[in-house]
PDB file of C-alpha atoms in Angstrom:
ATOM      1  CA  MET H 682     -21.434  -4.930 -32.167  1.00 93.00           C
ATOM      2  CA  PRO H 683     -23.511  -6.777 -34.766  1.00 96.00           C
ATOM      3  CA  ASN H 684     -27.136  -4.677 -36.029  1.00 98.00           C
ATOM      4  CA  LEU H 685     -30.484  -6.250 -35.809  1.00 98.00           C
ATOM      5  CA  ILE H 686     -33.369  -4.437 -37.375  1.00 98.00           C
ATOM      6  CA  LEU H 687     -36.765  -5.604 -36.226  1.00 98.00           C
ATOM      7  CA  LEU H 688     -39.826  -5.125 -38.593  1.00 98.00           C
ATOM      8  CA  HIS H 689     -42.820  -4.690 -37.999  1.00 98.00           C
ATOM      9  CA  GLY H 690     -46.102  -6.324 -39.591  1.00 98.00           C
ATOM     10  CA  ALA H 691     -48.677  -4.018 -41.531  1.00 96.00           C
ATOM     11  CA  LEU H 692     -50.762  -1.851 -39.051  1.00 96.00           C
ATOM     12  CA  GLY H 693     -48.050  -2.578 -36.478  1.00 96.00           C
ATOM     13  CA  HIS H 694     -45.583  -0.034 -35.006  1.00 97.00           C
ATOM     14  CA  SER H 695     -42.163   0.105 -33.276  1.00 97.00           C
ATOM     15  CA  ASP H 696     -43.591  -0.497 -29.982  1.00 96.00           C
ATOM     16  CA  ILE H 697     -44.162  -3.864 -30.030  1.00 97.00           C
ATOM     17  CA  PHE H 698     -40.577  -4.580 -29.752  1.00 98.00           C
ATOM     18  CA  ASN H 699     -40.029  -2.889 -26.310  1.00 98.00           C
ATOM     19  CA  PRO H 700     -39.976  -5.757 -24.440  1.00 97.00           C
ATOM     20  CA  TYR H 701     -37.410  -7.511 -25.828  1.00 98.00           C
ATOM     21  CA  LEU H 702     -35.061  -4.550 -26.113  1.00 98.00           C
ATOM     22  CA  GLU H 703     -33.367  -4.718 -23.379  1.00 98.00           C
ATOM     23  CA  THR H 704     -32.496  -8.343 -24.004  1.00 98.00           C
ATOM     24  CA  LEU H 705     -31.115  -7.667 -27.255  1.00 98.00           C
ATOM     25  CA  SER H 706     -29.059  -4.943 -26.970  1.00 98.00           C
ATOM     26  CA  GLN H 707     -26.952  -7.002 -24.836  1.00 98.00           C
ATOM     27  CA  TYR H 708     -26.127  -8.909 -28.369  1.00 98.00           C
ATOM     28  CA  PHE H 709     -26.722  -6.309 -31.259  1.00 98.00           C
ATOM     29  CA  THR H 710     -27.090  -2.878 -32.105  1.00 98.00           C
ATOM     30  CA  VAL H 711     -30.537  -2.173 -32.654  1.00 98.00           C
ATOM     31  CA  HIS H 712     -33.037  -0.680 -35.297  1.00 98.00           C
ATOM     32  CA  THR H 713     -36.844  -0.436 -35.249  1.00 98.00           C
ATOM     33  CA  PRO H 714     -37.541   1.558 -37.968  1.00 98.00           C
ATOM     34  CA  LEU H 715     -41.252   2.548 -38.903  1.00 98.00           C
ATOM     35  CA  PHE H 716     -42.676   1.225 -42.331  1.00 98.00           C
ATOM     36  CA  SER H 717     -44.185   4.467 -44.154  1.00 97.00           C
ATOM     37  CA  GLY H 718     -47.796   4.961 -43.073  1.00 97.00           C
ATOM     38  CA  HIS H 719     -47.189   3.768 -40.150  1.00 98.00           C
ATOM     39  CA  GLY H 720     -46.535   5.634 -36.027  1.00 97.00           C
ATOM     40  CA  ASP H 721     -45.803   9.254 -36.987  1.00 95.00           C
ATOM     41  CA  THR H 722     -44.544   8.924 -40.668  1.00 96.00           C
ATOM     42  CA  GLU H 723     -46.111   9.855 -43.496  1.00 95.00           C
ATOM     43  CA  LEU H 724     -48.414   8.030 -46.023  1.00 95.00           C
ATOM     44  CA  PRO H 725     -47.020   7.853 -49.426  1.00 94.00           C
ATOM     45  CA  ALA H 726     -49.140   9.777 -51.914  1.00 91.00           C
ATOM     46  CA  GLY H 727     -48.321   6.805 -54.286  1.00 90.00           C
ATOM     47  CA  GLY H 728     -49.580   3.993 -51.917  1.00 91.00           C
ATOM     48  CA  ILE H 729     -47.728   1.169 -50.339  1.00 95.00           C
ATOM     49  CA  ASN H 730     -46.718  -2.460 -51.443  1.00 95.00           C
ATOM     50  CA  THR H 731     -43.792  -5.043 -50.598  1.00 96.00           C
ATOM     51  CA  GLU H 732     -41.647  -3.548 -53.033  1.00 96.00           C
ATOM     52  CA  LYS H 733     -41.720  -0.050 -51.574  1.00 97.00           C
ATOM     53  CA  TYR H 734     -41.252  -0.677 -48.407  1.00 98.00           C
ATOM     54  CA  THR H 735     -38.283  -2.908 -49.005  1.00 98.00           C
ATOM     55  CA  GLU H 736     -36.994  -0.140 -50.754  1.00 97.00           C
ATOM     56  CA  GLU H 737     -37.367   1.853 -47.853  1.00 98.00           C
ATOM     57  CA  LEU H 738     -35.640  -0.633 -45.546  1.00 98.00           C
ATOM     58  CA  ASP H 739     -32.399  -0.341 -48.400  1.00 98.00           C
ATOM     59  CA  LEU H 740     -32.483   2.838 -47.625  1.00 98.00           C
ATOM     60  CA  TYR H 741     -32.835   2.572 -43.995  1.00 98.00           C
ATOM     61  CA  CYS H 742     -29.932   0.137 -44.453  1.00 98.00           C
ATOM     62  CA  LYS H 743     -27.710   2.929 -46.641  1.00 97.00           C
ATOM     63  CA  GLU H 744     -28.168   5.739 -44.569  1.00 98.00           C
ATOM     64  CA  ASN H 745     -26.955   3.905 -41.417  1.00 97.00           C
ATOM     65  CA  ASN H 746     -24.086   2.670 -43.273  1.00 96.00           C
ATOM     66  CA  LEU H 747     -25.933  -0.804 -41.986  1.00 96.00           C
ATOM     67  CA  THR H 748     -24.210  -4.142 -43.102  1.00 91.00           C
ATOM     68  CA  GLU H 749     -23.259  -7.418 -41.321  1.00 91.00           C
ATOM     69  CA  ILE H 750     -27.214  -7.185 -40.265  1.00 97.00           C
ATOM     70  CA  SER H 751     -29.718  -9.533 -39.035  1.00 98.00           C
ATOM     71  CA  LEU H 752     -33.413  -9.213 -39.399  1.00 98.00           C
ATOM     72  CA  PHE H 753     -36.089  -9.938 -37.685  1.00 98.00           C
ATOM     73  CA  GLY H 754     -39.729  -9.600 -38.929  1.00 98.00           C
ATOM     74  CA  HIS H 755     -42.957 -10.171 -37.612  1.00 98.00           C
ATOM     75  CA  SER H 756     -46.063 -11.047 -40.615  1.00 98.00           C
ATOM     76  CA  MET H 757     -45.436  -8.671 -43.676  1.00 97.00           C
ATOM     77  CA  GLY H 758     -42.335  -7.525 -41.557  1.00 98.00           C
ATOM     78  CA  GLY H 759     -40.844 -11.189 -42.721  1.00 98.00           C
ATOM     79  CA  TYR H 760     -41.990 -11.031 -45.980  1.00 98.00           C
ATOM     80  CA  VAL H 761     -40.592  -7.172 -46.385  1.00 98.00           C
ATOM     81  CA  ALA H 762     -36.953  -8.700 -45.030  1.00 98.00           C
ATOM     82  CA  LEU H 763     -36.838 -11.424 -47.146  1.00 98.00           C
ATOM     83  CA  CYS H 764     -37.075  -9.818 -50.352  1.00 98.00           C
ATOM     84  CA  TYR H 765     -34.282  -7.441 -49.369  1.00 98.00           C
ATOM     85  CA  ALA H 766     -32.541 -10.669 -48.659  1.00 97.00           C
ATOM     86  CA  MET H 767     -33.380 -12.105 -51.924  1.00 96.00           C
ATOM     87  CA  LYS H 768     -32.139  -8.320 -53.496  1.00 94.00           C
ATOM     88  CA  ASN H 769     -29.177  -7.812 -51.407  1.00 94.00           C
ATOM     89  CA  PRO H 770     -27.838 -11.006 -49.913  1.00 94.00           C
ATOM     90  CA  GLU H 771     -24.588  -9.693 -49.251  1.00 93.00           C
ATOM     91  CA  ASN H 772     -25.638  -7.611 -46.589  1.00 93.00           C
ATOM     92  CA  ILE H 773     -27.483 -10.277 -44.309  1.00 96.00           C
ATOM     93  CA  ASN H 774     -26.525 -12.988 -41.709  1.00 97.00           C
ATOM     94  CA  SER H 775     -29.525 -13.807 -40.980  1.00 98.00           C
ATOM     95  CA  ILE H 776     -33.351 -13.814 -41.111  1.00 98.00           C
ATOM     96  CA  ILE H 777     -36.110 -14.925 -38.626  1.00 98.00           C
ATOM     97  CA  THR H 778     -39.291 -14.305 -39.661  1.00 98.00           C
ATOM     98  CA  LEU H 779     -42.709 -15.041 -37.429  1.00 98.00           C
ATOM     99  CA  GLY H 780     -46.120 -15.248 -38.374  1.00 98.00           C
ATOM    100  CA  THR H 781     -45.692 -13.964 -41.756  1.00 98.00           C
ATOM    101  CA  LYS H 782     -48.194 -15.118 -44.543  1.00 96.00           C
ATOM    102  CA  PHE H 783     -46.160 -16.531 -47.873  1.00 95.00           C
ATOM    103  CA  ASP H 784     -49.298 -18.351 -49.203  1.00 92.00           C
ATOM    104  CA  TRP H 785     -50.585 -14.625 -50.918  1.00 89.00           C
ATOM    105  CA  THR H 786     -53.518 -15.639 -54.100  1.00 85.00           C
ATOM    106  CA  GLU H 787     -55.627 -13.101 -55.496  1.00 85.00           C
ATOM    107  CA  GLU H 788     -58.573 -14.576 -53.733  1.00 86.00           C
ATOM    108  CA  GLN H 789     -57.116 -14.811 -50.084  1.00 81.00           C
ATOM    109  CA  ALA H 790     -55.267 -11.186 -50.458  1.00 81.00           C
ATOM    110  CA  LEU H 791     -59.613 -10.031 -51.404  1.00 83.00           C
ATOM    111  CA  LYS H 792     -60.247 -11.731 -48.019  1.00 82.00           C
ATOM    112  CA  GLU H 793     -58.089 -10.545 -45.939  1.00 81.00           C
ATOM    113  CA  SER H 794     -58.433  -6.945 -47.093  1.00 81.00           C
ATOM    114  CA  LYS H 795     -62.179  -7.031 -46.990  1.00 82.00           C
ATOM    115  CA  MET H 796     -61.671  -6.382 -43.655  1.00 84.00           C
ATOM    116  CA  LEU H 797     -59.733  -4.056 -43.208  1.00 89.00           C
ATOM    117  CA  ASN H 798     -62.624  -1.805 -43.535  1.00 91.00           C
ATOM    118  CA  PRO H 799     -62.386   1.475 -41.256  1.00 92.00           C
ATOM    119  CA  ASP H 800     -66.136   1.735 -40.633  1.00 91.00           C
ATOM    120  CA  ALA H 801     -66.512  -2.013 -40.024  1.00 91.00           C
ATOM    121  CA  ILE H 802     -63.621  -1.634 -37.112  1.00 93.00           C
ATOM    122  CA  LEU H 803     -65.228   1.139 -35.851  1.00 93.00           C
ATOM    123  CA  GLU H 804     -68.505  -0.477 -35.078  1.00 93.00           C
ATOM    124  CA  LYS H 805     -67.570  -4.149 -34.023  1.00 92.00           C
ATOM    125  CA  VAL H 806     -63.946  -3.775 -32.702  1.00 92.00           C
ATOM    126  CA  PRO H 807     -64.172  -0.367 -30.821  1.00 94.00           C
ATOM    127  CA  LYS H 808     -61.071  -1.159 -29.139  1.00 94.00           C
ATOM    128  CA  TYR H 809     -58.648  -2.014 -31.907  1.00 93.00           C
ATOM    129  CA  ALA H 810     -59.845   0.933 -33.521  1.00 94.00           C
ATOM    130  CA  GLN H 811     -58.929   3.240 -30.637  1.00 95.00           C
ATOM    131  CA  LEU H 812     -55.161   1.157 -30.447  1.00 94.00           C
ATOM    132  CA  LEU H 813     -54.983   1.714 -34.585  1.00 95.00           C
ATOM    133  CA  GLU H 814     -55.428   5.836 -33.818  1.00 96.00           C
ATOM    134  CA  SER H 815     -52.886   5.413 -30.698  1.00 96.00           C
ATOM    135  CA  GLN H 816     -50.367   3.997 -32.361  1.00 96.00           C
ATOM    136  CA  HIS H 817     -50.773   5.736 -35.913  1.00 97.00           C
ATOM    137  CA  GLY H 818     -52.671   8.426 -35.337  1.00 95.00           C
ATOM    138  CA  GLN H 819     -55.737   9.995 -37.524  1.00 92.00           C
ATOM    139  CA  LYS H 820     -54.658   8.654 -40.752  1.00 94.00           C
ATOM    140  CA  TRP H 821     -55.670   5.187 -38.863  1.00 95.00           C
ATOM    141  CA  LYS H 822     -58.204   5.468 -41.367  1.00 94.00           C
ATOM    142  CA  GLN H 823     -56.670   6.022 -44.667  1.00 95.00           C
ATOM    143  CA  LEU H 824     -53.358   3.164 -43.192  1.00 96.00           C
ATOM    144  CA  LEU H 825     -56.325   0.442 -43.551  1.00 94.00           C
ATOM    145  CA  PRO H 826     -57.191   1.091 -47.148  1.00 92.00           C
ATOM    146  CA  ALA H 827     -53.448   0.823 -48.403  1.00 94.00           C
ATOM    147  CA  ILE H 828     -52.553  -1.660 -46.464  1.00 94.00           C
ATOM    148  CA  ALA H 829     -56.061  -3.647 -48.338  1.00 92.00           C
ATOM    149  CA  ASP H 830     -54.642  -2.235 -51.247  1.00 92.00           C
ATOM    150  CA  LEU H 831     -50.819  -3.521 -50.760  1.00 94.00           C
ATOM    151  CA  MET H 832     -52.227  -7.176 -49.304  1.00 92.00           C
ATOM    152  CA  VAL H 833     -54.436  -7.074 -52.827  1.00 91.00           C
ATOM    153  CA  ASP H 834     -50.858  -6.190 -54.781  1.00 92.00           C
ATOM    154  CA  LEU H 835     -49.485  -9.419 -53.034  1.00 92.00           C
ATOM    155  CA  GLY H 836     -52.426 -11.726 -54.214  1.00 91.00           C
ATOM    156  CA  LYS H 837     -51.559 -10.302 -57.722  1.00 91.00           C
ATOM    157  CA  ASN H 838     -48.194 -10.471 -57.850  1.00 91.00           C
ATOM    158  CA  PRO H 839     -46.255 -12.364 -54.876  1.00 93.00           C
ATOM    159  CA  PRO H 840     -42.760 -11.595 -55.668  1.00 94.00           C
ATOM    160  CA  LEU H 841     -41.049 -14.536 -53.494  1.00 96.00           C
ATOM    161  CA  LYS H 842     -42.978 -17.019 -55.542  1.00 91.00           C
ATOM    162  CA  ASN H 843     -40.923 -19.070 -57.019  1.00 91.00           C
ATOM    163  CA  ASN H 844     -37.112 -16.899 -56.120  1.00 94.00           C
ATOM    164  CA  LEU H 845     -36.859 -18.381 -52.241  1.00 96.00           C
ATOM    165  CA  THR H 846     -34.542 -20.424 -53.917  1.00 96.00           C
ATOM    166  CA  GLU H 847     -32.001 -17.637 -54.374  1.00 95.00           C
ATOM    167  CA  ILE H 848     -31.881 -16.970 -50.770  1.00 97.00           C
ATOM    168  CA  GLN H 849     -28.855 -18.789 -49.189  1.00 96.00           C
ATOM    169  CA  ILE H 850     -28.729 -16.891 -46.156  1.00 97.00           C
ATOM    170  CA  PRO H 851     -29.728 -18.931 -42.736  1.00 98.00           C
ATOM    171  CA  VAL H 852     -33.417 -18.409 -42.174  1.00 98.00           C
ATOM    172  CA  GLN H 853     -35.596 -19.239 -39.627  1.00 98.00           C
ATOM    173  CA  ILE H 854     -39.320 -19.335 -40.375  1.00 98.00           C
ATOM    174  CA  MET H 855     -41.764 -19.539 -36.743  1.00 98.00           C
ATOM    175  CA  VAL H 856     -45.408 -19.591 -36.962  1.00 98.00           C
ATOM    176  CA  GLY H 857     -47.700 -19.881 -33.894  1.00 98.00           C
ATOM    177  CA  ASP H 858     -49.872 -23.412 -33.584  1.00 98.00           C
ATOM    178  CA  GLN H 859     -52.855 -20.602 -32.805  1.00 98.00           C
ATOM    179  CA  ASP H 860     -52.404 -17.688 -35.593  1.00 97.00           C
ATOM    180  CA  ASN H 861     -55.614 -17.742 -37.514  1.00 94.00           C
ATOM    181  CA  MET H 862     -54.273 -16.153 -40.346  1.00 93.00           C
ATOM    182  CA  VAL H 863     -50.542 -18.041 -41.222  1.00 96.00           C
ATOM    183  CA  THR H 864     -50.913 -21.511 -41.432  1.00 96.00           C
ATOM    184  CA  ILE H 865     -48.327 -24.489 -40.411  1.00 97.00           C
ATOM    185  CA  GLU H 866     -48.439 -25.731 -43.903  1.00 97.00           C
ATOM    186  CA  GLU H 867     -46.884 -22.718 -45.869  1.00 96.00           C
ATOM    187  CA  SER H 868     -44.513 -22.347 -42.871  1.00 98.00           C
ATOM    188  CA  VAL H 869     -43.779 -26.120 -43.513  1.00 98.00           C
ATOM    189  CA  ASN H 870     -43.963 -25.452 -47.380  1.00 97.00           C
ATOM    190  CA  VAL H 871     -41.363 -22.245 -46.905  1.00 98.00           C
ATOM    191  CA  TYR H 872     -39.244 -23.703 -45.278  1.00 98.00           C
ATOM    192  CA  ARG H 873     -38.797 -26.513 -46.721  1.00 98.00           C
ATOM    193  CA  THR H 874     -38.079 -24.760 -50.382  1.00 97.00           C
ATOM    194  CA  LEU H 875     -35.069 -22.514 -48.720  1.00 98.00           C
ATOM    195  CA  PRO H 876     -32.033 -23.916 -49.042  1.00 97.00           C
ATOM    196  CA  ASN H 877     -30.702 -23.485 -45.644  1.00 98.00           C
ATOM    197  CA  ALA H 878     -33.943 -22.495 -43.554  1.00 98.00           C
ATOM    198  CA  LYS H 879     -34.912 -23.926 -39.492  1.00 98.00           C
ATOM    199  CA  LEU H 880     -38.850 -24.129 -38.869  1.00 98.00           C
ATOM    200  CA  ALA H 881     -40.046 -23.512 -35.256  1.00 98.00           C
ATOM    201  CA  VAL H 882     -43.741 -23.752 -33.865  1.00 98.00           C
ATOM    202  CA  LEU H 883     -44.487 -21.805 -31.116  1.00 98.00           C
ATOM    203  CA  PRO H 884     -46.597 -23.604 -28.958  1.00 97.00           C
ATOM    204  CA  ASP H 885     -50.417 -21.488 -27.760  1.00 97.00           C
ATOM    205  CA  THR H 886     -48.838 -18.844 -29.754  1.00 98.00           C
ATOM    206  CA  LYS H 887     -51.690 -16.269 -31.743  1.00 97.00           C
ATOM    207  CA  HIS H 888     -51.011 -14.164 -34.882  1.00 97.00           C
ATOM    208  CA  PRO H 889     -50.934 -10.550 -33.037  1.00 96.00           C
ATOM    209  CA  MET H 890     -47.507  -9.758 -32.176  1.00 97.00           C
ATOM    210  CA  ASP H 891     -48.539  -8.814 -28.531  1.00 94.00           C
ATOM    211  CA  LYS H 892     -49.503 -11.285 -27.522  1.00 95.00           C
ATOM    212  CA  VAL H 893     -46.574 -13.759 -27.956  1.00 98.00           C
ATOM    213  CA  ARG H 894     -44.554 -14.179 -24.656  1.00 98.00           C
ATOM    214  CA  PRO H 895     -41.358 -12.462 -25.021  1.00 98.00           C
ATOM    215  CA  SER H 896     -39.321 -15.326 -23.153  1.00 97.00           C
ATOM    216  CA  LEU H 897     -40.394 -18.166 -25.510  1.00 98.00           C
ATOM    217  CA  LEU H 898     -39.538 -16.299 -28.565  1.00 98.00           C
ATOM    218  CA  LEU H 899     -36.271 -15.030 -26.555  1.00 98.00           C
ATOM    219  CA  ASP H 900     -35.742 -18.733 -26.250  1.00 97.00           C
ATOM    220  CA  VAL H 901     -35.691 -19.396 -29.565  1.00 97.00           C
ATOM    221  CA  MET H 902     -34.007 -16.062 -30.952  1.00 98.00           C
ATOM    222  CA  LYS H 903     -31.121 -17.212 -28.335  1.00 97.00           C
ATOM    223  CA  ASP H 904     -30.664 -20.468 -29.908  1.00 97.00           C
ATOM    224  CA  PHE H 905     -30.620 -19.719 -33.728  1.00 98.00           C
ATOM    225  CA  TRP H 906     -28.365 -16.582 -33.435  1.00 98.00           C
ATOM    226  CA  ASN H 907     -25.948 -18.765 -30.736  1.00 97.00           C
ATOM    227  CA  LEU H 908     -26.608 -16.146 -28.128  1.00 96.00           C
ATOM    228  CA  SER H 909     -25.530 -16.658 -24.744  1.00 82.00           C
TER     229      SER H 909
END
């Protein structure tokens, strides 16, 4: 069976893909790796950025001898998927991204990173703090500033900027119409820049993966990948 890798977003977890595994496993050998610092994996001593996560994806593919890969990436996972495709086009058949932010500037990154204050989250959104601790353990408080640094690095050096035309493989760009982090406009711009892309705007859909209706997303996946 062809290989499908599902990539979670920043502060996400591979568990978010559980509602999709039964269906997708009928068509693919499904892989759900964790980026370092997430789940039970250690935070790298040198910090994290999209280049580091792209290298981790590359290593995962090499260790598992994966070729002819399809990729689905939510949020940051979609960004990493495209970065990987830029460097390893021969390995990738196609990519779907959902809720991936492309329009990174220093100002935007600083604004987003300021929202990743562990103490503020504990005080203002204790349920989210509980979720982060359940997914990532005690180190969730260290993971937040590491992700903030990743965002600032993206703002200063967005690796996909001016390079999207190099990605020739089929790509489906998806965004929810209620996404408060990613604009439809930036998604449209990327869709128009990629040489071989499709665009889908999911109705009544917010940014978090657990707010996406599996039946809706699976229908779009099946359409893009010609699954019957």
